[in-house]
Amino acid sequence: MGAHRLPRCARGRSRGGLSRRADAQARRRQDLAQGMTVRHRGPARIVLETNVVLSALIFGTGPMARLRGVWQARRCVPLVSTYTAQEFMRVLAYPKFRLDANERTELVADYLPYAEAVRIPEPPPAVPACRDPCDVPFLHLAVAGRASVLVSGDRDLLALAGRTDFDILAPEAFLRSLPP
């Protein structure tokens, strides 16, 4: 006779009915609300929304320069999918940035070698409904890549904080969450 398996809805549940992950996320959210920082074990697996990456690379002063230093020091592991990498490349070519091909190549080299590629399954994982359909691939990436944090300044994504198995933080909040 095979080993007894718990029903899917009961697997991974603690005595209080919440999964350990949900318990930990609730504690992290409570800590953040009280001004405390989130602590990560090892490098955090993170998803950086395109505008965050661009700000860190192109306008890399202040907190955004620190964010760039964090991924380059391998204190976090940025995750990319085919879609997010293509979007990054496409946006780098926008005329408003006035970057020639060599400058774009240099910026790509300052980011993509530090990132881990994640394959998004078909069908993609379930994610909360998002007002902007262009943000959905970042949610898929966070789920498929088992990210602990999605870093974004986008209001539509930030509005989903607390509705996912990962934190959704603004860049400054993410930086505060890292150990010194």
C-alpha positions as a Markdown table, in Angstrom:
| # | Residue | x | y | z |
|---|---|---|---|---|
| 1 | Met | 0.0 | 0.0 | 0.0 |
| 2 | Gly | 1.4 | 3.5 | -0.9 |
| 3 | Ala | 2.1 | 6.2 | 1.6 |
| 4 | His | -0.8 | 8.2 | 2.8 |
| 5 | Arg | -0.9 | 11.6 | 1.2 |
| 6 | Leu | -2.7 | 14.6 | 2.6 |
| 7 | Pro | -5.3 | 16.3 | 0.4 |
| 8 | Arg | -3.8 | 19.0 | -1.7 |
| 9 | Cys | -5.6 | 21.7 | 0.3 |
| 10 | Ala | -4.0 | 20.4 | 3.6 |
| 11 | Arg | -0.4 | 20.0 | 2.4 |
| 12 | Gly | 2.1 | 22.4 | 4.0 |
| 13 | Arg | -0.3 | 23.7 | 6.5 |
| 14 | Ser | 0.7 | 24.7 | 10.0 |
| 15 | Arg | -1.5 | 24.3 | 13.1 |
| 16 | Gly | -3.0 | 27.7 | 12.6 |
| 17 | Gly | -4.2 | 26.9 | 9.1 |
| 18 | Leu | -1.7 | 29.1 | 7.3 |
| 19 | Ser | 1.3 | 27.7 | 5.4 |
| 20 | Arg | 4.7 | 28.4 | 6.9 |
| 21 | Arg | 5.4 | 30.6 | 3.9 |
| 22 | Ala | 2.2 | 32.6 | 4.5 |
| 23 | Asp | 3.1 | 32.9 | 8.2 |
| 24 | Ala | 6.6 | 34.2 | 7.3 |
| 25 | Gln | 5.2 | 36.7 | 4.7 |
| 26 | Ala | 2.6 | 37.9 | 7.3 |
| 27 | Arg | 5.5 | 38.5 | 9.7 |
| 28 | Arg | 7.6 | 40.3 | 7.1 |
| 29 | Arg | 4.6 | 42.6 | 6.1 |
| 30 | Gln | 4.0 | 43.3 | 9.8 |
| 31 | Asp | 7.7 | 44.1 | 10.3 |
| 32 | Leu | 7.7 | 46.4 | 7.3 |
| 33 | Ala | 4.6 | 48.2 | 8.5 |
| 34 | Gln | 6.4 | 48.8 | 11.8 |
| 35 | Gly | 9.4 | 50.2 | 10.0 |
| 36 | Met | 11.5 | 47.0 | 10.5 |
| 37 | Thr | 13.6 | 45.5 | 7.8 |
| 38 | Val | 13.1 | 42.2 | 6.0 |
| 39 | Arg | 16.0 | 39.8 | 6.4 |
| 40 | His | 17.0 | 37.4 | 3.6 |
| 41 | Arg | 19.0 | 34.2 | 4.0 |
| 42 | Gly | 21.5 | 34.1 | 1.2 |
| 43 | Pro | 21.1 | 36.1 | -2.0 |
| 44 | Ala | 17.4 | 37.0 | -2.5 |
| 45 | Arg | 15.9 | 35.8 | -5.8 |
| 46 | Ile | 14.3 | 38.9 | -7.1 |
| 47 | Val | 12.4 | 40.2 | -10.1 |
| 48 | Leu | 13.3 | 43.8 | -11.1 |
| 49 | Glu | 10.7 | 45.6 | -13.1 |
| 50 | Thr | 12.2 | 47.1 | -16.3 |
| 51 | Asn | 12.0 | 50.7 | -15.1 |
| 52 | Val | 13.8 | 49.8 | -11.9 |
| 53 | Val | 16.7 | 48.2 | -13.9 |
| 54 | Leu | 16.8 | 51.2 | -16.3 |
| 55 | Ser | 16.9 | 53.7 | -13.4 |
| 56 | Ala | 19.7 | 51.7 | -11.8 |
| 57 | Leu | 21.7 | 51.5 | -15.0 |
| 58 | Ile | 21.1 | 54.9 | -16.6 |
| 59 | Phe | 20.4 | 57.2 | -13.7 |
| 60 | Gly | 22.5 | 55.3 | -11.2 |
| 61 | Thr | 22.8 | 57.9 | -8.5 |
| 62 | Gly | 21.5 | 57.6 | -4.9 |
| 63 | Pro | 19.5 | 54.5 | -4.0 |
| 64 | Met | 19.4 | 53.3 | -7.5 |
| 65 | Ala | 23.2 | 53.2 | -7.7 |
| 66 | Arg | 23.1 | 51.1 | -4.5 |
| 67 | Leu | 20.6 | 48.7 | -6.1 |
| 68 | Arg | 23.0 | 48.2 | -9.0 |
| 69 | Gly | 25.8 | 47.5 | -6.6 |
| 70 | Val | 23.7 | 44.9 | -4.8 |
| 71 | Trp | 23.1 | 42.8 | -7.8 |
| 72 | Gln | 26.7 | 43.2 | -9.0 |
| 73 | Ala | 28.0 | 42.2 | -5.6 |
| 74 | Arg | 25.8 | 39.1 | -6.0 |
| 75 | Arg | 23.8 | 40.0 | -2.8 |
| 76 | Cys | 20.7 | 39.2 | -4.9 |
| 77 | Val | 19.9 | 37.2 | -7.9 |
| 78 | Pro | 17.8 | 39.1 | -10.5 |
| 79 | Leu | 15.5 | 36.8 | -12.5 |
| 80 | Val | 14.7 | 37.3 | -16.1 |
| 81 | Ser | 12.4 | 35.6 | -18.6 |
| 82 | Thr | 12.5 | 35.8 | -22.4 |
| 83 | Tyr | 9.8 | 38.5 | -22.2 |
| 84 | Thr | 11.4 | 40.6 | -19.5 |
| 85 | Ala | 14.9 | 40.4 | -21.2 |
| 86 | Gln | 13.3 | 41.4 | -24.6 |
| 87 | Glu | 11.5 | 44.3 | -23.0 |
| 88 | Phe | 14.7 | 45.5 | -21.3 |
| 89 | Met | 16.5 | 45.4 | -24.7 |
| 90 | Arg | 13.6 | 47.1 | -26.5 |
| 91 | Val | 13.3 | 49.9 | -23.9 |
| 92 | Leu | 17.1 | 50.5 | -23.9 |
| 93 | Ala | 16.7 | 51.4 | -27.6 |
| 94 | Tyr | 14.1 | 54.2 | -27.0 |
| 95 | Pro | 15.3 | 57.4 | -28.6 |
| 96 | Lys | 14.7 | 59.4 | -25.4 |
| 97 | Phe | 17.7 | 57.6 | -23.8 |
| 98 | Arg | 20.0 | 58.6 | -26.7 |
| 99 | Leu | 22.1 | 55.5 | -26.3 |
| 100 | Asp | 24.2 | 54.2 | -29.2 |
| 101 | Ala | 24.7 | 50.5 | -29.8 |
| 102 | Asn | 28.0 | 50.4 | -27.8 |
| 103 | Glu | 26.4 | 52.1 | -24.8 |
| 104 | Arg | 23.4 | 49.7 | -24.9 |
| 105 | Thr | 25.8 | 46.7 | -25.1 |
| 106 | Glu | 27.7 | 48.1 | -22.0 |
| 107 | Leu | 24.5 | 48.5 | -20.0 |
| 108 | Val | 23.3 | 45.0 | -21.0 |
| 109 | Ala | 26.7 | 43.6 | -19.8 |
| 110 | Asp | 26.1 | 45.4 | -16.4 |
| 111 | Tyr | 22.9 | 43.5 | -15.9 |
| 112 | Leu | 22.2 | 40.3 | -17.8 |
| 113 | Pro | 25.3 | 38.4 | -16.7 |
| 114 | Tyr | 24.2 | 38.7 | -13.1 |
| 115 | Ala | 20.7 | 37.5 | -13.8 |
| 116 | Glu | 19.3 | 34.0 | -13.8 |
| 117 | Ala | 17.1 | 33.0 | -16.8 |
| 118 | Val | 13.8 | 31.4 | -15.8 |
| 119 | Arg | 11.6 | 29.5 | -18.2 |
| 120 | Ile | 7.9 | 30.4 | -17.8 |
| 121 | Pro | 5.8 | 27.2 | -18.1 |
| 122 | Glu | 2.9 | 26.9 | -20.5 |
| 123 | Pro | 0.3 | 27.6 | -19.3 |
| 124 | Pro | 1.8 | 30.3 | -17.1 |
| 125 | Pro | 1.3 | 30.2 | -13.4 |
| 126 | Ala | -1.8 | 31.7 | -11.8 |
| 127 | Val | -1.3 | 35.3 | -10.6 |
| 128 | Pro | -3.6 | 37.9 | -9.2 |
| 129 | Ala | -5.5 | 40.1 | -11.7 |
| 130 | Cys | -3.5 | 43.2 | -12.6 |
| 131 | Arg | -4.9 | 46.4 | -14.1 |
| 132 | Asp | -2.0 | 46.6 | -16.6 |
| 133 | Pro | -1.6 | 43.5 | -18.7 |
| 134 | Cys | 2.0 | 44.5 | -19.5 |
| 135 | Asp | 2.9 | 43.9 | -15.8 |
| 136 | Val | 1.6 | 40.3 | -15.8 |
| 137 | Pro | 4.8 | 38.8 | -17.2 |
| 138 | Phe | 6.7 | 40.1 | -14.2 |
| 139 | Leu | 4.2 | 38.4 | -11.9 |
| 140 | His | 4.6 | 35.1 | -13.9 |
| 141 | Leu | 8.4 | 35.4 | -13.6 |
| 142 | Ala | 8.2 | 35.9 | -9.8 |
| 143 | Val | 6.0 | 32.9 | -9.4 |
| 144 | Ala | 7.9 | 30.6 | -11.8 |
| 145 | Gly | 11.3 | 31.7 | -10.5 |
| 146 | Arg | 10.3 | 31.4 | -6.9 |
| 147 | Ala | 11.3 | 35.0 | -6.2 |
| 148 | Ser | 11.1 | 36.3 | -2.7 |
| 149 | Val | 10.6 | 39.9 | -3.9 |
| 150 | Leu | 9.3 | 41.8 | -7.0 |
| 151 | Val | 10.9 | 45.2 | -7.0 |
| 152 | Ser | 8.9 | 47.9 | -8.8 |
| 153 | Gly | 7.9 | 51.5 | -8.7 |
| 154 | Asp | 4.8 | 50.7 | -10.7 |
| 155 | Arg | 1.6 | 51.5 | -8.8 |
| 156 | Asp | -0.3 | 48.7 | -10.5 |
| 157 | Leu | 2.2 | 46.2 | -9.2 |
| 158 | Leu | 2.6 | 47.8 | -5.8 |
| 159 | Ala | -1.2 | 47.6 | -5.4 |
| 160 | Leu | -0.9 | 43.8 | -5.4 |
| 161 | Ala | 1.3 | 43.7 | -2.3 |
| 162 | Gly | 0.0 | 41.1 | 0.1 |
| 163 | Arg | -1.9 | 39.2 | -2.6 |
| 164 | Thr | 1.1 | 37.1 | -3.7 |
| 165 | Asp | 3.5 | 34.5 | -2.2 |
| 166 | Phe | 6.3 | 37.0 | -2.7 |
| 167 | Asp | 6.8 | 40.5 | -1.4 |
| 168 | Ile | 6.2 | 43.4 | -3.8 |
| 169 | Leu | 8.4 | 46.4 | -2.7 |
| 170 | Ala | 9.5 | 49.7 | -4.0 |
| 171 | Pro | 13.2 | 49.9 | -4.6 |
| 172 | Glu | 13.9 | 51.9 | -1.5 |
| 173 | Ala | 12.0 | 49.4 | 0.7 |
| 174 | Phe | 13.8 | 46.5 | -0.9 |
| 175 | Leu | 17.2 | 48.2 | -0.2 |
| 176 | Arg | 16.1 | 48.8 | 3.5 |
| 177 | Ser | 15.2 | 45.1 | 3.7 |
| 178 | Leu | 18.8 | 43.9 | 2.9 |
| 179 | Pro | 21.3 | 43.2 | 5.7 |
| 180 | Pro | 24.0 | 45.9 | 6.0 |
